[in-house]
């Protein structure tokens, strides 16, 4: 059972989030924020009770990569199933004390993690200069000593860490408006860096797009560093790759642990549903075409055509 002092904090925290978002509920539907930033436009659009943050490439206005979605009537609900799947990392580390997230967007996952694990330190990095303003104004975020955001490249952030700093969970969810994932966040060297900064039985969760031409290569690269990988695919769009060097656990155990977490925390979304979708062991090659033939991605030798790959 959740301790009473934590219940009281969560009640107060939820009310504070709702108060920060109250003004937005009264706004008419449509674009409520639009600002050029680098190679794209940062756009926030309100549609009834939902608010969406998207990046639109300046050179191709047909691109529209949604980065964050919030339900104003239930801000603790992770609307996007792939973001729910990212929290399956809690199956391996149910009481995280230190979390690192590369890619912030509107801060949906950080906000939810901070609510349910107020004593955990959550460090985030994002290159988008507007991220703090957008997250605080439109997504109910309040940065503090436990929920931190650095405007910095996600790999550079972890590269500069002291050698002894370790995280229980590392998440990467970084894409430009075209759907392009920066090369430096998908190589063997990067995942070796992550592994070095994981605590005992620590876990990484990586968001990949299934229509990425180099999807199999990116999965194979994670597989080259971590002894165990698990994949939660969603709707032929996203796949969440969970990887760890801890002992292998089977699907029944994953589901059982997800059930416990759901009952204990009473999440506003179903972690159990996501656990039922997870693929393990021999199921993985069946859902990742050409995995066995895929090459491992390295910093110095990206495959031919890698930088010409546009997903939209």
XYZ file of C-alpha atoms in Angstrom:
312
model
C 0.000 0.000 0.000
C 1.253 3.481 -0.847
C 2.310 5.341 2.332
C -0.104 8.037 3.480
C 2.467 10.826 3.135
C 3.027 9.865 -0.506
C -0.722 9.742 -1.156
C -1.019 13.238 0.303
C 1.824 14.478 -1.913
C 0.257 12.931 -5.010
C -3.111 14.509 -4.227
C -1.498 17.927 -3.801
C 0.662 17.476 -6.885
C -2.281 16.507 -9.104
C -4.225 19.560 -7.954
C -1.232 21.750 -8.755
C -0.955 20.258 -12.260
C -4.673 20.831 -12.861
C -4.370 24.436 -11.700
C -1.470 25.067 -14.079
C -3.589 23.746 -16.950
C -6.908 25.384 -15.998
C -6.396 28.437 -18.231
C -5.807 26.193 -21.244
C -9.152 24.438 -20.878
C -10.899 27.743 -21.531
C -9.011 28.420 -24.759
C -10.719 27.879 -28.129
C -9.624 24.946 -30.257
C -6.804 25.456 -32.749
C -3.139 26.378 -32.698
C -2.216 27.947 -29.349
C 1.539 28.126 -29.950
C 3.694 28.273 -33.078
C 7.339 29.241 -33.126
C 10.181 28.555 -35.566
C 13.097 26.699 -34.045
C 16.055 25.446 -36.044
C 14.911 23.336 -39.007
C 11.304 23.056 -37.860
C 8.284 24.806 -36.415
C 7.192 23.954 -32.880
C 3.391 23.799 -32.868
C 0.962 23.213 -30.008
C -2.634 22.546 -31.029
C -5.702 22.218 -28.806
C -8.577 19.961 -29.859
C -11.277 19.886 -27.176
C -9.677 18.231 -24.147
C -6.495 17.154 -25.968
C -3.382 19.223 -26.499
C -0.692 18.046 -28.943
C 2.876 19.158 -29.424
C 4.262 18.570 -32.921
C 7.363 19.385 -34.935
C 6.859 20.419 -38.553
C 9.854 20.572 -40.875
C 10.281 23.967 -42.546
C 11.327 22.356 -45.830
C 8.343 19.984 -45.856
C 5.235 21.348 -44.195
C 3.481 18.005 -44.679
C 5.590 16.506 -41.900
C 3.919 16.489 -38.521
C 5.614 14.342 -35.896
C 3.527 14.437 -32.724
C 5.870 14.519 -29.747
C 3.467 14.823 -26.830
C -0.252 14.522 -26.125
C -2.049 15.441 -22.926
C -5.650 14.921 -21.872
C -6.566 18.071 -19.954
C -9.268 16.144 -18.090
C -6.787 13.510 -16.915
C -3.215 14.832 -17.091
C -1.738 11.657 -15.559
C -3.064 9.519 -18.396
C -0.380 8.717 -20.953
C -2.551 8.985 -24.055
C -0.073 7.463 -26.504
C 0.302 3.688 -26.032
C 4.001 3.836 -26.883
C 4.614 6.163 -23.920
C 2.769 3.693 -21.705
C 5.063 0.960 -23.035
C 8.130 3.010 -22.065
C 7.019 2.616 -18.451
C 7.312 -1.154 -18.754
C 10.909 -0.454 -17.715
C 9.452 -0.340 -14.194
C 8.927 -4.106 -14.451
C 12.694 -4.440 -14.055
C 13.286 -1.472 -11.743
C 10.048 -0.962 -9.763
C 11.541 1.558 -7.318
C 13.846 3.748 -9.431
C 15.969 6.278 -7.605
C 17.649 7.889 -10.612
C 16.337 8.149 -14.184
C 17.779 9.701 -17.329
C 15.613 10.596 -20.334
C 17.041 11.738 -23.673
C 14.227 13.614 -25.420
C 11.729 15.703 -23.475
C 9.067 17.118 -25.784
C 6.165 18.196 -23.598
C 7.516 16.182 -20.682
C 4.695 13.659 -20.490
C 6.724 10.684 -19.241
C 8.800 12.817 -16.844
C 5.643 14.370 -15.372
C 4.033 10.974 -14.762
C 7.204 9.429 -13.336
C 7.698 12.428 -11.035
C 4.134 12.077 -9.770
C 4.369 8.388 -8.898
C 8.024 8.435 -7.803
C 8.500 11.833 -6.129
C 11.747 10.799 -4.412
C 13.422 9.768 -7.680
C 15.746 12.178 -9.460
C 14.717 12.511 -13.104
C 17.273 14.119 -15.403
C 16.231 15.001 -18.950
C 17.997 16.447 -21.972
C 16.568 17.989 -25.135
C 18.070 20.239 -27.798
C 14.818 22.141 -28.343
C 15.173 25.641 -26.872
C 11.409 26.059 -26.485
C 11.012 22.822 -24.503
C 10.882 24.359 -20.988
C 8.376 27.054 -21.963
C 6.119 24.678 -23.897
C 6.195 21.982 -21.210
C 5.460 24.384 -18.370
C 2.786 26.415 -20.163
C 0.892 23.700 -22.051
C 1.704 20.395 -20.337
C 1.620 21.163 -16.626
C 5.331 20.617 -15.956
C 7.090 22.316 -13.068
C 10.829 21.783 -13.074
C 12.559 21.431 -9.711
C 15.486 19.684 -8.029
C 13.905 16.268 -8.663
C 12.690 16.939 -12.208
C 15.446 18.563 -14.243
C 15.824 19.542 -17.888
C 19.086 20.421 -19.634
C 18.976 22.035 -23.085
C 21.641 19.804 -24.521
C 22.212 16.940 -26.939
C 21.099 13.715 -25.278
C 24.343 11.893 -25.955
C 26.569 14.774 -24.949
C 24.751 14.954 -21.627
C 25.587 11.382 -20.725
C 29.113 11.598 -22.176
C 30.060 14.349 -19.740
C 28.910 12.466 -16.634
C 31.299 11.428 -13.924
C 32.171 7.778 -14.305
C 30.475 6.764 -11.054
C 27.036 8.215 -11.898
C 24.515 5.453 -12.530
C 20.834 5.351 -13.436
C 18.247 2.693 -12.745
C 16.429 3.548 -15.984
C 17.642 5.268 -19.146
C 15.091 6.217 -21.818
C 15.672 7.584 -25.310
C 12.853 9.107 -27.353
C 14.451 11.513 -29.810
C 13.168 12.352 -33.295
C 13.134 15.340 -35.599
C 9.982 16.381 -37.452
C 10.854 14.086 -40.351
C 10.942 11.078 -38.055
C 14.733 10.985 -38.273
C 16.550 9.632 -35.215
C 19.977 11.255 -34.764
C 22.752 8.821 -35.625
C 24.638 9.381 -32.373
C 21.736 8.009 -30.351
C 21.525 4.715 -32.226
C 25.055 3.310 -32.344
C 26.859 0.582 -30.435
C 29.121 3.172 -28.824
C 26.111 5.073 -27.498
C 24.499 1.984 -25.990
C 27.828 0.962 -24.457
C 27.886 4.405 -22.867
C 24.361 3.850 -21.515
C 25.315 0.420 -20.193
C 28.278 1.912 -18.345
C 25.938 4.310 -16.532
C 23.302 1.749 -15.536
C 22.952 0.513 -11.982
C 22.869 -3.191 -11.173
C 19.997 -4.731 -13.156
C 19.386 -1.321 -14.737
C 17.338 -1.089 -17.908
C 17.075 1.047 -21.027
C 13.889 1.781 -22.989
C 14.251 3.001 -26.575
C 11.493 4.283 -28.850
C 11.981 3.234 -32.491
C 9.784 3.706 -35.547
C 8.967 0.462 -37.346
C 8.898 2.110 -40.785
C 12.495 3.266 -40.339
C 14.546 1.780 -43.184
C 17.188 0.852 -40.600
C 14.808 -0.479 -37.954
C 16.384 -3.961 -37.926
C 19.875 -2.467 -37.691
C 18.869 -0.371 -34.706
C 17.389 -3.370 -32.913
C 20.464 -5.468 -33.738
C 22.710 -2.724 -32.365
C 20.921 -2.722 -29.000
C 21.108 -6.504 -29.019
C 24.887 -6.324 -29.479
C 25.318 -4.558 -26.127
C 22.617 -6.046 -23.898
C 22.104 -9.705 -23.029
C 18.301 -9.454 -22.917
C 15.964 -7.463 -25.128
C 12.183 -7.300 -25.091
C 10.034 -5.547 -27.691
C 6.619 -3.969 -27.284
C 5.320 -3.138 -30.791
C 2.400 -0.784 -31.262
C 0.095 -0.568 -34.265
C 2.868 -0.975 -36.858
C 4.143 2.469 -35.877
C 6.351 2.422 -32.786
C 8.328 -0.280 -31.050
C 9.645 0.118 -27.539
C 12.849 -1.834 -27.067
C 13.612 -2.717 -23.456
C 17.125 -3.974 -22.843
C 19.094 -5.088 -19.799
C 21.995 -7.243 -18.716
C 19.998 -8.670 -15.814
C 18.690 -12.234 -15.801
C 16.084 -13.168 -18.399
C 12.440 -13.205 -17.295
C 9.600 -14.795 -19.231
C 6.378 -13.227 -20.435
C 4.287 -14.594 -17.555
C 6.612 -12.965 -15.039
C 6.524 -9.665 -16.938
C 2.716 -9.694 -16.889
C 2.637 -10.615 -13.193
C 4.968 -7.757 -12.295
C 2.976 -5.318 -14.435
C -0.188 -6.390 -12.628
C 1.451 -5.713 -9.272
C 2.634 -2.260 -10.391
C -0.816 -1.422 -11.755
C -2.554 -2.472 -8.535
C -0.040 -0.648 -6.351
C 0.128 2.665 -8.192
C -3.340 2.720 -9.796
C -1.960 4.246 -12.991
C -4.413 6.210 -15.147
C -3.501 3.924 -18.056
C -3.110 0.167 -18.343
C 0.458 -1.003 -17.916
C -0.954 -4.529 -17.961
C -2.293 -4.117 -21.506
C 1.158 -3.090 -22.687
C 2.763 -6.061 -20.920
C 0.420 -8.408 -22.782
C 1.820 -7.077 -26.077
C 5.477 -7.634 -25.258
C 7.555 -10.009 -27.378
C 10.377 -12.081 -25.946
C 12.968 -14.633 -27.056
C 12.146 -16.434 -30.295
C 9.215 -14.080 -30.972
C 11.579 -11.165 -31.658
C 12.991 -12.269 -35.049
C 9.394 -12.901 -36.154
C 8.466 -9.232 -35.721
C 11.760 -7.664 -36.851
C 12.317 -8.583 -40.515
C 15.906 -9.355 -41.518
C 17.185 -9.047 -37.951
C 19.739 -11.815 -38.335
C 21.219 -10.212 -41.474
C 21.239 -6.675 -40.074
C 24.527 -4.971 -39.338
C 25.468 -3.310 -36.069
C 25.528 0.500 -36.341
C 28.741 2.215 -35.277
C 29.773 5.847 -34.946
C 32.397 5.737 -37.666
C 30.592 3.692 -40.294
C 26.913 4.536 -40.872
C 25.407 2.377 -43.639
C 24.972 3.724 -47.159
C 21.876 5.881 -47.436
C 21.455 6.325 -43.684
C 21.326 10.108 -43.832
C 19.022 10.049 -46.858
C 16.328 8.174 -44.942
C 13.154 10.250 -44.530
C 10.168 8.615 -42.936
C 7.502 11.075 -44.048
